[in-house]
Amino acid sequence: MSHGRLERFLIKFGDVRGREARAALSFSAYFFLVTFTFYIIKPIKESFLIGFARPGWWPYADLATALLIGFVVALNARLLNRMPRRTYLTASLLFFVAGLFAFWYVFDVFQTQAITTPVIDPSGIVFFLWTQVFIIKSWPLAVFAFSFWTDVFIAMSVTQFWIAVNDVFDPHQAKRLVGLFVTGGLFGGIAGSAVAALATFARILRPEDLLLVAPVLLALALISVNVVYAGQRQVDAAVGDGRISAPARVGLWESFRAVRSSRYLVLLAAMLTSAVVAGSLIGYQFRTVVRNAIQNPAQQTSFIAALFMGILIVSTVFHLITTRRVLQSYGIRWAIVIAPAFLIAGSLAVLLIPAGLILFWACAIRGADKTFDNTISQSVRELLYIPVPADVKYKGKIFIDMFVSKFATGLGAALFLALYGLRNFAYRDDQTLASALVIARETGYVALFFMALWLVLTRLVYREYPAILKKDIRRKWQEGQEALDANVDIDLTLKIFNTIQSRERSTTLYYMNIFNLVRHRNLAPELKELLGIKRDELKARAMDALFDVGGGGFFPGLEETIADAEFQNEIDLIFLLPSYQEIMGKRLGEIVGSASEVDRIEAANSISRMVPTEPTLEALGRLLQDPSSEVVLYALGSASVHRRPEHVPLILLLLANPVARDEAQRTLAAYGPGVEDLLAAALREETEPLDVRRAVPEVLARIGTQRAADILLETLALRRDDLEPALVDALYKIRADRPGVRFRERSVRPELLSLARKACDAALNPSGSGDEARAALTIRIKRVFDLMTLLYPREDVVNAYQNLIQGTARSADYSLESLDILLDRDLKGLLWPLIEDLPAEERDLRLKRAMRLK
Amino acid sequence: MVIKIREADKVVIFDVEGEIRRSDIPQTTLHSLVEAQLDRGRRKVLVNLRGVDFIDSFGVGQILASYTSTQNLGGKFKLCGISQKLLLIFQITMLHKVLEIHEDCDRALESFG
């Protein structure tokens, strides 16, 4: 089957894409075959326990597994350490195949009660005789051994399967594909239980003979897993991704320490423990009810087998309809609580129902527990492991899945045994429905406690999940403004450049600038050197343009003099002198009209230190309209000092001038909160030049108040395409610089969805050449992310965006996963087709669907 | 000031000649030219200042705005051919901590990888 046809077929069961189709199919086949085998073996285990062990012994089988599983975990960890992953999986499957033959031999010997007479190999005579006699003499032991072996087989096979999934797929892939794998598993379960039921019901095979069918299935599973690893090696060689990591070298103690050292894994283990204990107690409730409701052992077996089939079919239907949708629409956040919440409600029902409904209740609660366990709970549990770092995951997952889960089963058994003894169930159980109801209720109280604990732990685990996920999403680059803010004093830098330039124009202007610089800053020696502040070159002609007095050196040592407080006070006093103000008022008027650009620049600069009298401010107004951009620059500097409202319209006009724009924005921002409403009016006034309106948001961003943010958002709601980039940039800056500013979701969300819709539209209907259209779309998507920072944690949004743009395949998938947790359903619906790696045809389809839905 | 734009190895090179100062600005500024290239999807920008004698605060503002716009989109912005005098000012004002400055433009081009 070609890749395309295979993908189209598999997409019916899961979200399969491109080259992952073959690996996904192999994994599904692998899981199908493994669960096929389980459900052939499981009924044999159950029927042998029921048939050959007393009911009071059943919990001991669980306890034995719980106690012995630690040794298996240790052995398994050692094997994982020493073998390449592919070899390890192959060897494990071969080991279980050998086990199947061995148990078939044991059961066959017992059932036939015949001791085979060895005739060929004399050296084997004693061994065969001894083992065959031993099997018959110690018969129930073999049943318990088989029960333990079955539990080990199931636990190890499932763990190994998910380890292989983690090897080959990244979190986002796994999340898409987990539904397909679970589907494979469910079909395997149905097939296995159907084969077991039919073969034994029709007496085609004895139960133990089914053990000879299982090796065939495991041999096929062996082929599937080898196909996966062989294919993955080729892919890795091609892309150089190195997806399959070296196996973690760990022992049991180290596995335990890995879990203990991670709060997340401890919570996961606790969550699994509470879920398994609750499930185990439900199991004992169920067995008690079935035993009391159905007296005939043969009917019990057929009833349980039929229910088993029913549960698997319901699980399959539920899984196909629900699991994928719940995960995609509501994410792990809600999927994780479905099982405990539903089971709590179901368990509470036992307190209300009459005895006549107890069998129905027991089947429903047992069915629900198993259905969730087979479907959504299993999917969620595996997804929760995915963001754990690979080295910790291998250690922790083995310990939790194999040791903790069996320990929890043992704990459930111990609790039931304790209840059995403490509450005298043996004496109170008269094998009626009424006594079954009492036992079910009393066991239910303990089960409810563990279900409630499970529910609480789901919230705690989910709270930790994003943090674990984010460890793999690191910043790819520092944003421009952040880098500048961290390293450069931009205001000082610009002043230095202006000062250096002013030396060429006029000595007066140069010293004015130095005076301003030194007065407000402690300049580094290198900078003083650069600016030429040296004793031997001091020949200042201060204020010569204003006073027209010619030149004359009067500073003996400029840096010391300017830094001297008394000197600075003297200068200030001169500016405050009424006579100075009177003279300067007249003189400024003349200078403003002067033909000399230098004179006007010096005047514009000096006004910043003058008392704001009417003539001074009038002169400043005229200088703000000066044709020389240099004059305007200094006039803007002075305007930012005096901050007079009558100058605002003049400064607003300068926003249209690219040469003066930045300084005009700086000046308006210096006015502070008082100017916001004037800016809002300019921003919304249709008759204002577009360049002015586009420059206003930056000013509001620099002011950065709540009012400024509200104005920007209100204007964005007008949906003006020509203002949109500037508005979004400004809002993004406010979010970055002013964490205290609040943005109401009901105001931001419609704009966010509108931007996302526009991006979808641009993706569907590109304008211009391919490269240009792609670039335009990239910028539109960036804008959506920028606006997202108003509603969601900025760091998370920025990191996710950067990794989607420039991250590795893995970090991009982690980013998608983190956004999946963060964003709401509507936004995801629009954003996902834009940012997911999809074939063009599929992307267009999803975009159209998203546009239709919204 | 004259700005010529060329492209080499997917790097957009702006060859600037003259003085980047407020009083000598043509209709389009350096920043607007860089933004136009970013809008076209270009993400590697090199500004060749070999022909530049002087930069005033406006010129520095243009360079910093161009750097910020490029950087925000995950691009790379570099300078080359900068005079010793300008380099000294850039060093003292700490701009060299932010801007990647290369003496030789060919090396700068290679450094984009």
mmCIF file with all atom_site columns, C-alpha atoms in Angstrom, chain A residues 211-375:
data_model
loop_
_atom_site.group_PDB
_atom_site.id
_atom_site.type_symbol
_atom_site.label_atom_id
_atom_site.label_alt_id
_atom_site.label_comp_id
_atom_site.label_asym_id
_atom_site.label_entity_id
_atom_site.label_seq_id
_atom_site.pdbx_PDB_ins_code
_atom_site.Cartn_x
_atom_site.Cartn_y
_atom_site.Cartn_z
_atom_site.occupancy
_atom_site.B_iso_or_equiv
_atom_site.pdbx_formal_charge
_atom_site.auth_seq_id
_atom_site.auth_comp_id
_atom_site.auth_asym_id
_atom_site.auth_atom_id
_atom_site.pdbx_PDB_model_num
ATOM 1   C CA . LEU A 1 211 ? -1.367  -21.279 25.057 1.00 0.00 ? 211 LEU A CA 1
ATOM 2   C CA . LEU A 1 212 ? 0.004   -22.757 21.837 1.00 0.00 ? 212 LEU A CA 1
ATOM 3   C CA . VAL A 1 213 ? -1.876  -20.165 19.750 1.00 0.00 ? 213 VAL A CA 1
ATOM 4   C CA . ALA A 1 214 ? -0.296  -17.293 21.655 1.00 0.00 ? 214 ALA A CA 1
ATOM 5   C CA . PRO A 1 215 ? 3.325   -17.924 20.503 1.00 0.00 ? 215 PRO A CA 1
ATOM 6   C CA . VAL A 1 216 ? 2.237   -17.466 16.897 1.00 0.00 ? 216 VAL A CA 1
ATOM 7   C CA . LEU A 1 217 ? 0.823   -14.060 17.792 1.00 0.00 ? 217 LEU A CA 1
ATOM 8   C CA . LEU A 1 218 ? 3.946   -13.056 19.707 1.00 0.00 ? 218 LEU A CA 1
ATOM 9   C CA . ALA A 1 219 ? 6.107   -14.115 16.759 1.00 0.00 ? 219 ALA A CA 1
ATOM 10  C CA . LEU A 1 220 ? 4.125   -11.726 14.568 1.00 0.00 ? 220 LEU A CA 1
ATOM 11  C CA . ALA A 1 221 ? 4.507   -9.009  17.243 1.00 0.00 ? 221 ALA A CA 1
ATOM 12  C CA . LEU A 1 222 ? 8.243   -9.637  17.108 1.00 0.00 ? 222 LEU A CA 1
ATOM 13  C CA . ILE A 1 223 ? 8.231   -8.924  13.377 1.00 0.00 ? 223 ILE A CA 1
ATOM 14  C CA . SER A 1 224 ? 6.183   -5.733  13.881 1.00 0.00 ? 224 SER A CA 1
ATOM 15  C CA . VAL A 1 225 ? 8.508   -4.291  16.493 1.00 0.00 ? 225 VAL A CA 1
ATOM 16  C CA . ASN A 1 226 ? 11.569  -5.057  14.380 1.00 0.00 ? 226 ASN A CA 1
ATOM 17  C CA . VAL A 1 227 ? 9.961   -3.393  11.379 1.00 0.00 ? 227 VAL A CA 1
ATOM 18  C CA . VAL A 1 228 ? 9.409   -0.265  13.503 1.00 0.00 ? 228 VAL A CA 1
ATOM 19  C CA . TYR A 1 229 ? 12.982  -0.053  14.748 1.00 0.00 ? 229 TYR A CA 1
ATOM 20  C CA . ALA A 1 230 ? 14.474  -0.857  11.344 1.00 0.00 ? 230 ALA A CA 1
ATOM 21  C CA . GLY A 1 231 ? 12.318  1.853   9.731  1.00 0.00 ? 231 GLY A CA 1
ATOM 22  C CA . GLN A 1 232 ? 13.116  4.345   12.466 1.00 0.00 ? 232 GLN A CA 1
ATOM 23  C CA . ARG A 1 233 ? 16.834  3.817   12.031 1.00 0.00 ? 233 ARG A CA 1
ATOM 24  C CA . GLN A 1 234 ? 16.495  4.721   8.364  1.00 0.00 ? 234 GLN A CA 1
ATOM 25  C CA . VAL A 1 235 ? 14.509  7.845   9.199  1.00 0.00 ? 235 VAL A CA 1
ATOM 26  C CA . ASP A 1 236 ? 16.989  8.878   11.865 1.00 0.00 ? 236 ASP A CA 1
ATOM 27  C CA . ALA A 1 237 ? 19.882  8.370   9.494  1.00 0.00 ? 237 ALA A CA 1
ATOM 28  C CA . ALA A 1 238 ? 18.101  10.560  6.942  1.00 0.00 ? 238 ALA A CA 1
ATOM 29  C CA . VAL A 1 239 ? 17.121  13.424  9.241  1.00 0.00 ? 239 VAL A CA 1
ATOM 30  C CA . GLY A 1 240 ? 19.917  13.122  11.779 1.00 0.00 ? 240 GLY A CA 1
ATOM 31  C CA . ASP A 1 241 ? 17.432  13.587  14.573 1.00 0.00 ? 241 ASP A CA 1
ATOM 32  C CA . GLY A 1 242 ? 18.722  10.774  16.741 1.00 0.00 ? 242 GLY A CA 1
ATOM 33  C CA . ARG A 1 243 ? 15.250  10.118  18.079 1.00 0.00 ? 243 ARG A CA 1
ATOM 34  C CA . ILE A 1 244 ? 16.046  6.733   19.616 1.00 0.00 ? 244 ILE A CA 1
ATOM 35  C CA . SER A 1 245 ? 18.111  7.515   22.650 1.00 0.00 ? 245 SER A CA 1
ATOM 36  C CA . ALA A 1 246 ? 20.592  5.287   24.317 1.00 0.00 ? 246 ALA A CA 1
ATOM 37  C CA . PRO A 1 247 ? 18.959  3.127   26.951 1.00 0.00 ? 247 PRO A CA 1
ATOM 38  C CA . ALA A 1 248 ? 19.160  4.473   30.451 1.00 0.00 ? 248 ALA A CA 1
ATOM 39  C CA . ARG A 1 249 ? 21.500  2.442   32.623 1.00 0.00 ? 249 ARG A CA 1
ATOM 40  C CA . VAL A 1 250 ? 19.548  1.922   35.776 1.00 0.00 ? 250 VAL A CA 1
ATOM 41  C CA . GLY A 1 251 ? 18.788  -0.535  38.512 1.00 0.00 ? 251 GLY A CA 1
ATOM 42  C CA . LEU A 1 252 ? 15.709  -0.918  40.696 1.00 0.00 ? 252 LEU A CA 1
ATOM 43  C CA . TRP A 1 253 ? 17.102  1.368   43.390 1.00 0.00 ? 253 TRP A CA 1
ATOM 44  C CA . GLU A 1 254 ? 17.981  3.969   40.817 1.00 0.00 ? 254 GLU A CA 1
ATOM 45  C CA . SER A 1 255 ? 14.499  3.660   39.283 1.00 0.00 ? 255 SER A CA 1
ATOM 46  C CA . PHE A 1 256 ? 13.020  4.241   42.706 1.00 0.00 ? 256 PHE A CA 1
ATOM 47  C CA . ARG A 1 257 ? 15.295  7.233   43.286 1.00 0.00 ? 257 ARG A CA 1
ATOM 48  C CA . ALA A 1 258 ? 14.352  8.670   39.873 1.00 0.00 ? 258 ALA A CA 1
ATOM 49  C CA . VAL A 1 259 ? 10.706  8.575   40.897 1.00 0.00 ? 259 VAL A CA 1
ATOM 50  C CA . ARG A 1 260 ? 11.394  9.910   44.381 1.00 0.00 ? 260 ARG A CA 1
ATOM 51  C CA . SER A 1 261 ? 13.506  12.803  43.102 1.00 0.00 ? 261 SER A CA 1
ATOM 52  C CA . SER A 1 262 ? 10.787  14.032  40.748 1.00 0.00 ? 262 SER A CA 1
ATOM 53  C CA . ARG A 1 263 ? 7.718   15.548  42.371 1.00 0.00 ? 263 ARG A CA 1
ATOM 54  C CA . TYR A 1 264 ? 5.882   14.999  39.114 1.00 0.00 ? 264 TYR A CA 1
ATOM 55  C CA . LEU A 1 265 ? 6.667   11.268  39.022 1.00 0.00 ? 265 LEU A CA 1
ATOM 56  C CA . VAL A 1 266 ? 5.789   10.891  42.704 1.00 0.00 ? 266 VAL A CA 1
ATOM 57  C CA . LEU A 1 267 ? 2.408   12.467  41.972 1.00 0.00 ? 267 LEU A CA 1
ATOM 58  C CA . LEU A 1 268 ? 1.961   10.245  38.924 1.00 0.00 ? 268 LEU A CA 1
ATOM 59  C CA . ALA A 1 269 ? 2.787   7.184   41.019 1.00 0.00 ? 269 ALA A CA 1
ATOM 60  C CA . ALA A 1 270 ? 0.373   8.303   43.735 1.00 0.00 ? 270 ALA A CA 1
ATOM 61  C CA . MET A 1 271 ? -2.340  8.937   41.157 1.00 0.00 ? 271 MET A CA 1
ATOM 62  C CA . LEU A 1 272 ? -1.838  5.508   39.612 1.00 0.00 ? 272 LEU A CA 1
ATOM 63  C CA . THR A 1 273 ? -1.821  3.874   43.051 1.00 0.00 ? 273 THR A CA 1
ATOM 64  C CA . SER A 1 274 ? -5.126  5.455   44.062 1.00 0.00 ? 274 SER A CA 1
ATOM 65  C CA . ALA A 1 275 ? -6.674  4.529   40.691 1.00 0.00 ? 275 ALA A CA 1
ATOM 66  C CA . VAL A 1 276 ? -5.496  0.915   40.875 1.00 0.00 ? 276 VAL A CA 1
ATOM 67  C CA . VAL A 1 277 ? -6.590  0.500   44.511 1.00 0.00 ? 277 VAL A CA 1
ATOM 68  C CA . ALA A 1 278 ? -10.025 1.897   43.636 1.00 0.00 ? 278 ALA A CA 1
ATOM 69  C CA . GLY A 1 279 ? -10.213 -0.415  40.589 1.00 0.00 ? 279 GLY A CA 1
ATOM 70  C CA . SER A 1 280 ? -9.091  -3.382  42.658 1.00 0.00 ? 280 SER A CA 1
ATOM 71  C CA . LEU A 1 281 ? -11.790 -2.758  45.281 1.00 0.00 ? 281 LEU A CA 1
ATOM 72  C CA . ILE A 1 282 ? -14.383 -2.416  42.513 1.00 0.00 ? 282 ILE A CA 1
ATOM 73  C CA . GLY A 1 283 ? -13.163 -5.802  41.279 1.00 0.00 ? 283 GLY A CA 1
ATOM 74  C CA . TYR A 1 284 ? -13.775 -7.389  44.688 1.00 0.00 ? 284 TYR A CA 1
ATOM 75  C CA . GLN A 1 285 ? -17.212 -5.762  44.909 1.00 0.00 ? 285 GLN A CA 1
ATOM 76  C CA . PHE A 1 286 ? -17.989 -7.211  41.496 1.00 0.00 ? 286 PHE A CA 1
ATOM 77  C CA . ARG A 1 287 ? -16.780 -10.729 42.333 1.00 0.00 ? 287 ARG A CA 1
ATOM 78  C CA . THR A 1 288 ? -18.758 -10.752 45.569 1.00 0.00 ? 288 THR A CA 1
ATOM 79  C CA . VAL A 1 289 ? -21.941 -9.647  43.809 1.00 0.00 ? 289 VAL A CA 1
ATOM 80  C CA . VAL A 1 290 ? -21.520 -12.122 40.940 1.00 0.00 ? 290 VAL A CA 1
ATOM 81  C CA . ARG A 1 291 ? -20.832 -14.990 43.335 1.00 0.00 ? 291 ARG A CA 1
ATOM 82  C CA . ASN A 1 292 ? -23.999 -14.172 45.304 1.00 0.00 ? 292 ASN A CA 1
ATOM 83  C CA . ALA A 1 293 ? -26.184 -13.415 42.291 1.00 0.00 ? 293 ALA A CA 1
ATOM 84  C CA . ILE A 1 294 ? -25.141 -16.403 40.169 1.00 0.00 ? 294 ILE A CA 1
ATOM 85  C CA . GLN A 1 295 ? -24.641 -19.561 42.146 1.00 0.00 ? 295 GLN A CA 1
ATOM 86  C CA . ASN A 1 296 ? -23.653 -21.999 39.382 1.00 0.00 ? 296 ASN A CA 1
ATOM 87  C CA . PRO A 1 297 ? -19.846 -21.902 38.713 1.00 0.00 ? 297 PRO A CA 1
ATOM 88  C CA . ALA A 1 298 ? -20.257 -22.640 35.003 1.00 0.00 ? 298 ALA A CA 1
ATOM 89  C CA . GLN A 1 299 ? -22.797 -19.836 34.661 1.00 0.00 ? 299 GLN A CA 1
ATOM 90  C CA . GLN A 1 300 ? -20.450 -17.539 36.585 1.00 0.00 ? 300 GLN A CA 1
ATOM 91  C CA . THR A 1 301 ? -17.670 -18.221 34.108 1.00 0.00 ? 301 THR A CA 1
ATOM 92  C CA . SER A 1 302 ? -19.828 -17.700 31.041 1.00 0.00 ? 302 SER A CA 1
ATOM 93  C CA . PHE A 1 303 ? -21.377 -14.543 32.571 1.00 0.00 ? 303 PHE A CA 1
ATOM 94  C CA . ILE A 1 304 ? -17.933 -13.070 33.323 1.00 0.00 ? 304 ILE A CA 1
ATOM 95  C CA . ALA A 1 305 ? -16.669 -14.035 29.857 1.00 0.00 ? 305 ALA A CA 1
ATOM 96  C CA . ALA A 1 306 ? -19.687 -12.420 28.202 1.00 0.00 ? 306 ALA A CA 1
ATOM 97  C CA . LEU A 1 307 ? -19.273 -9.268  30.292 1.00 0.00 ? 307 LEU A CA 1
ATOM 98  C CA . PHE A 1 308 ? -15.591 -9.224  29.408 1.00 0.00 ? 308 PHE A CA 1
ATOM 99  C CA . MET A 1 309 ? -16.464 -9.236  25.718 1.00 0.00 ? 309 MET A CA 1
ATOM 100 C CA . GLY A 1 310 ? -19.131 -6.589  26.272 1.00 0.00 ? 310 GLY A CA 1
ATOM 101 C CA . ILE A 1 311 ? -16.686 -4.325  28.106 1.00 0.00 ? 311 ILE A CA 1
ATOM 102 C CA . LEU A 1 312 ? -14.169 -4.582  25.283 1.00 0.00 ? 312 LEU A CA 1
ATOM 103 C CA . ILE A 1 313 ? -16.758 -3.853  22.624 1.00 0.00 ? 313 ILE A CA 1
ATOM 104 C CA . VAL A 1 314 ? -18.120 -0.893  24.604 1.00 0.00 ? 314 VAL A CA 1
ATOM 105 C CA . SER A 1 315 ? -14.519 0.234   25.179 1.00 0.00 ? 315 SER A CA 1
ATOM 106 C CA . THR A 1 316 ? -13.817 0.089   21.451 1.00 0.00 ? 316 THR A CA 1
ATOM 107 C CA . VAL A 1 317 ? -16.933 2.040   20.532 1.00 0.00 ? 317 VAL A CA 1
ATOM 108 C CA . PHE A 1 318 ? -16.345 4.548   23.346 1.00 0.00 ? 318 PHE A CA 1
ATOM 109 C CA . HIS A 1 319 ? -12.733 4.900   22.324 1.00 0.00 ? 319 HIS A CA 1
ATOM 110 C CA . LEU A 1 320 ? -13.453 5.418   18.638 1.00 0.00 ? 320 LEU A CA 1
ATOM 111 C CA . ILE A 1 321 ? -16.138 7.978   19.338 1.00 0.00 ? 321 ILE A CA 1
ATOM 112 C CA . THR A 1 322 ? -14.846 9.748   22.403 1.00 0.00 ? 322 THR A CA 1
ATOM 113 C CA . THR A 1 323 ? -11.163 9.471   23.339 1.00 0.00 ? 323 THR A CA 1
ATOM 114 C CA . ARG A 1 324 ? -9.694  11.332  20.383 1.00 0.00 ? 324 ARG A CA 1
ATOM 115 C CA . ARG A 1 325 ? -12.368 14.027  20.497 1.00 0.00 ? 325 ARG A CA 1
ATOM 116 C CA . VAL A 1 326 ? -12.007 14.592  24.216 1.00 0.00 ? 326 VAL A CA 1
ATOM 117 C CA . LEU A 1 327 ? -8.219  14.789  23.961 1.00 0.00 ? 327 LEU A CA 1
ATOM 118 C CA . GLN A 1 328 ? -8.267  17.117  20.982 1.00 0.00 ? 328 GLN A CA 1
ATOM 119 C CA . SER A 1 329 ? -11.087 19.333  22.179 1.00 0.00 ? 329 SER A CA 1
ATOM 120 C CA . TYR A 1 330 ? -10.523 19.481  25.914 1.00 0.00 ? 330 TYR A CA 1
ATOM 121 C CA . GLY A 1 331 ? -6.951  18.226  26.228 1.00 0.00 ? 331 GLY A CA 1
ATOM 122 C CA . ILE A 1 332 ? -5.411  16.311  29.085 1.00 0.00 ? 332 ILE A CA 1
ATOM 123 C CA . ARG A 1 333 ? -6.795  18.830  31.552 1.00 0.00 ? 333 ARG A CA 1
ATOM 124 C CA . TRP A 1 334 ? -10.330 17.447  31.407 1.00 0.00 ? 334 TRP A CA 1
ATOM 125 C CA . ALA A 1 335 ? -9.637  13.977  30.027 1.00 0.00 ? 335 ALA A CA 1
ATOM 126 C CA . ILE A 1 336 ? -7.714  13.165  33.198 1.00 0.00 ? 336 ILE A CA 1
ATOM 127 C CA . VAL A 1 337 ? -10.707 13.756  35.518 1.00 0.00 ? 337 VAL A CA 1
ATOM 128 C CA . ILE A 1 338 ? -13.381 11.880  33.576 1.00 0.00 ? 338 ILE A CA 1
ATOM 129 C CA . ALA A 1 339 ? -12.689 8.427   35.050 1.00 0.00 ? 339 ALA A CA 1
ATOM 130 C CA . PRO A 1 340 ? -12.463 9.359   38.768 1.00 0.00 ? 340 PRO A CA 1
ATOM 131 C CA . ALA A 1 341 ? -15.406 11.763  38.548 1.00 0.00 ? 341 ALA A CA 1
ATOM 132 C CA . PHE A 1 342 ? -17.615 9.211   36.819 1.00 0.00 ? 342 PHE A CA 1
ATOM 133 C CA . LEU A 1 343 ? -16.599 6.387   39.165 1.00 0.00 ? 343 LEU A CA 1
ATOM 134 C CA . ILE A 1 344 ? -17.275 8.528   42.250 1.00 0.00 ? 344 ILE A CA 1
ATOM 135 C CA . ALA A 1 345 ? -20.788 9.198   40.981 1.00 0.00 ? 345 ALA A CA 1
ATOM 136 C CA . GLY A 1 346 ? -21.226 5.509   40.163 1.00 0.00 ? 346 GLY A CA 1
ATOM 137 C CA . SER A 1 347 ? -19.934 4.377   43.561 1.00 0.00 ? 347 SER A CA 1
ATOM 138 C CA . LEU A 1 348 ? -22.226 6.771   45.379 1.00 0.00 ? 348 LEU A CA 1
ATOM 139 C CA . ALA A 1 349 ? -25.145 5.160   43.562 1.00 0.00 ? 349 ALA A CA 1
ATOM 140 C CA . VAL A 1 350 ? -24.644 1.921   45.528 1.00 0.00 ? 350 VAL A CA 1
ATOM 141 C CA . LEU A 1 351 ? -25.838 3.805   48.614 1.00 0.00 ? 351 LEU A CA 1
ATOM 142 C CA . LEU A 1 352 ? -29.189 4.497   46.938 1.00 0.00 ? 352 LEU A CA 1
ATOM 143 C CA . ILE A 1 353 ? -30.060 1.352   44.968 1.00 0.00 ? 353 ILE A CA 1
ATOM 144 C CA . PRO A 1 354 ? -32.127 -1.592  46.244 1.00 0.00 ? 354 PRO A CA 1
ATOM 145 C CA . ALA A 1 355 ? -30.630 -5.098  46.492 1.00 0.00 ? 355 ALA A CA 1
ATOM 146 C CA . GLY A 1 356 ? -32.471 -6.166  43.329 1.00 0.00 ? 356 GLY A CA 1
ATOM 147 C CA . LEU A 1 357 ? -30.343 -3.859  41.228 1.00 0.00 ? 357 LEU A CA 1
ATOM 148 C CA . ILE A 1 358 ? -27.021 -4.800  42.743 1.00 0.00 ? 358 ILE A CA 1
ATOM 149 C CA . LEU A 1 359 ? -25.911 -7.085  39.876 1.00 0.00 ? 359 LEU A CA 1
ATOM 150 C CA . PHE A 1 360 ? -26.757 -4.409  37.337 1.00 0.00 ? 360 PHE A CA 1
ATOM 151 C CA . TRP A 1 361 ? -24.848 -1.839  39.424 1.00 0.00 ? 361 TRP A CA 1
ATOM 152 C CA . ALA A 1 362 ? -21.818 -4.146  39.827 1.00 0.00 ? 362 ALA A CA 1
ATOM 153 C CA . CYS A 1 363 ? -21.627 -4.785  36.082 1.00 0.00 ? 363 CYS A CA 1
ATOM 154 C CA . ALA A 1 364 ? -22.018 -1.067  35.341 1.00 0.00 ? 364 ALA A CA 1
ATOM 155 C CA . ILE A 1 365 ? -19.322 0.101   37.759 1.00 0.00 ? 365 ILE A CA 1
ATOM 156 C CA . ARG A 1 366 ? -16.929 -2.697  36.806 1.00 0.00 ? 366 ARG A CA 1
ATOM 157 C CA . GLY A 1 367 ? -17.640 -2.054  33.129 1.00 0.00 ? 367 GLY A CA 1
ATOM 158 C CA . ALA A 1 368 ? -17.094 1.691   33.526 1.00 0.00 ? 368 ALA A CA 1
ATOM 159 C CA . ASP A 1 369 ? -13.830 1.167   35.416 1.00 0.00 ? 369 ASP A CA 1
ATOM 160 C CA . LYS A 1 370 ? -12.487 -1.224  32.810 1.00 0.00 ? 370 LYS A CA 1
ATOM 161 C CA . THR A 1 371 ? -13.792 0.851   29.897 1.00 0.00 ? 371 THR A CA 1
ATOM 162 C CA . PHE A 1 372 ? -12.046 3.985   31.168 1.00 0.00 ? 372 PHE A CA 1
ATOM 163 C CA . ASP A 1 373 ? -8.953  1.971   31.972 1.00 0.00 ? 373 ASP A CA 1
ATOM 164 C CA . ASN A 1 374 ? -8.870  0.554   28.435 1.00 0.00 ? 374 ASN A CA 1
ATOM 165 C CA . THR A 1 375 ? -9.497  3.877   26.752 1.00 0.00 ? 375 THR A CA 1
#
